[in-house]
Coordinates of C-alpha atoms in Angstrom, one line a residue:
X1 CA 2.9 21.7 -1.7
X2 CA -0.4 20.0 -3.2
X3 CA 0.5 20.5 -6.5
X4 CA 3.7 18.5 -6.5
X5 CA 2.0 15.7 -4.1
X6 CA -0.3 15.9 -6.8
X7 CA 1.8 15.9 -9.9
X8 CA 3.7 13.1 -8.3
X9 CA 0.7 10.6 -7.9
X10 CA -0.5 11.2 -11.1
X11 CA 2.9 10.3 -12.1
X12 CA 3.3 7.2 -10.0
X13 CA -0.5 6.2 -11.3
X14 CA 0.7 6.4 -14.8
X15 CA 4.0 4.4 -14.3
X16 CA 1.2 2.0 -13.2
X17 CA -0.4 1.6 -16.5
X18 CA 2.9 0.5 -17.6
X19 CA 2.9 -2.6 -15.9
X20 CA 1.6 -5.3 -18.0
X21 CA -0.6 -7.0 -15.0
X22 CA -3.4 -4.9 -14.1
X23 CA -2.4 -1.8 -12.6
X24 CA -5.2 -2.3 -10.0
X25 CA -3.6 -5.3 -8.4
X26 CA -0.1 -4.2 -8.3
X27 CA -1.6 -0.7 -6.7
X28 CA -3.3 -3.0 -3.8
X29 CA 0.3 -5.0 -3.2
X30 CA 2.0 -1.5 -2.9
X31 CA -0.8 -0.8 -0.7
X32 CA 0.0 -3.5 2.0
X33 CA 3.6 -2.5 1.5
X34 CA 2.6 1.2 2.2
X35 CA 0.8 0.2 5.3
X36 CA 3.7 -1.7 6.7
X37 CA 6.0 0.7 6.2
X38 CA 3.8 3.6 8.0
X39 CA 3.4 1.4 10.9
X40 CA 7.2 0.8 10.9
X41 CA 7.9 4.1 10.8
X42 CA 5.5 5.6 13.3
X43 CA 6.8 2.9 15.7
X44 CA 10.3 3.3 15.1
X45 CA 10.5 6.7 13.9
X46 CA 8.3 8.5 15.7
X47 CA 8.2 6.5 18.6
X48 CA 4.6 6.1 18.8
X49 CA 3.2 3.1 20.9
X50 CA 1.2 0.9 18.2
X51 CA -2.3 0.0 19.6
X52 CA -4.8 -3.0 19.1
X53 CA -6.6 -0.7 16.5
X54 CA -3.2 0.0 14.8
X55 CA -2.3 -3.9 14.4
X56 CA -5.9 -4.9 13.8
X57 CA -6.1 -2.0 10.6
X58 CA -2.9 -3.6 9.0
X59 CA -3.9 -7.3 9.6
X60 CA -7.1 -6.5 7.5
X61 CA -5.2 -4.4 4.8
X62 CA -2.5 -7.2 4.8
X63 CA -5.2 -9.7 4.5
X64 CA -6.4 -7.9 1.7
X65 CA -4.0 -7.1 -0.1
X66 CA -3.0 -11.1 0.0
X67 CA -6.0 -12.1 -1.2
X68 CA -6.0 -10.1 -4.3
X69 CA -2.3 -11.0 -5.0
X70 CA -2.9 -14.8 -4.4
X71 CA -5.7 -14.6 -6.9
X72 CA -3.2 -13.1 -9.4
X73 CA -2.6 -15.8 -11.8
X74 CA -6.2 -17.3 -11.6
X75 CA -7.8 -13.8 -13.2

């Protein structure tokens, strides 16, 4: 199961470099989308009680995330 999982990032990390913005930025806006979509589905999903910590975690990530995509076209 690793290897695949494995092969498959490397993959996705390669599609990446195809991206004419940096790769680096567009990986830290699929980040905040990738954290979003976890807590959507352990809430809805697994039906798993979000807590303080939970919420807190993806406000900082989302927070993040928009601060390196709102500094996009100034780099």
């Amino acid at each position: 199961m690793l290897i695949p999982a494995g092969m498959s990032l490397a993959l996705f990390v390669w599609l990446l470099t195809l991206h004419p913005a940096a790769s680096g930025r567009v990986y830290a806006a699929y980040g905040g989308v990738y954290v979003v979509t976890a807590l959507l589905w352990l809430r809805i999903v697994d039906g798993v009680k979000l807590s303080l910590y939970d919420w807190s975690g993806a406000l900082v990530a989302l927070c993040g995330m928009l601060i390196i995509v709102a500094g996009w076209g100034r780099a």
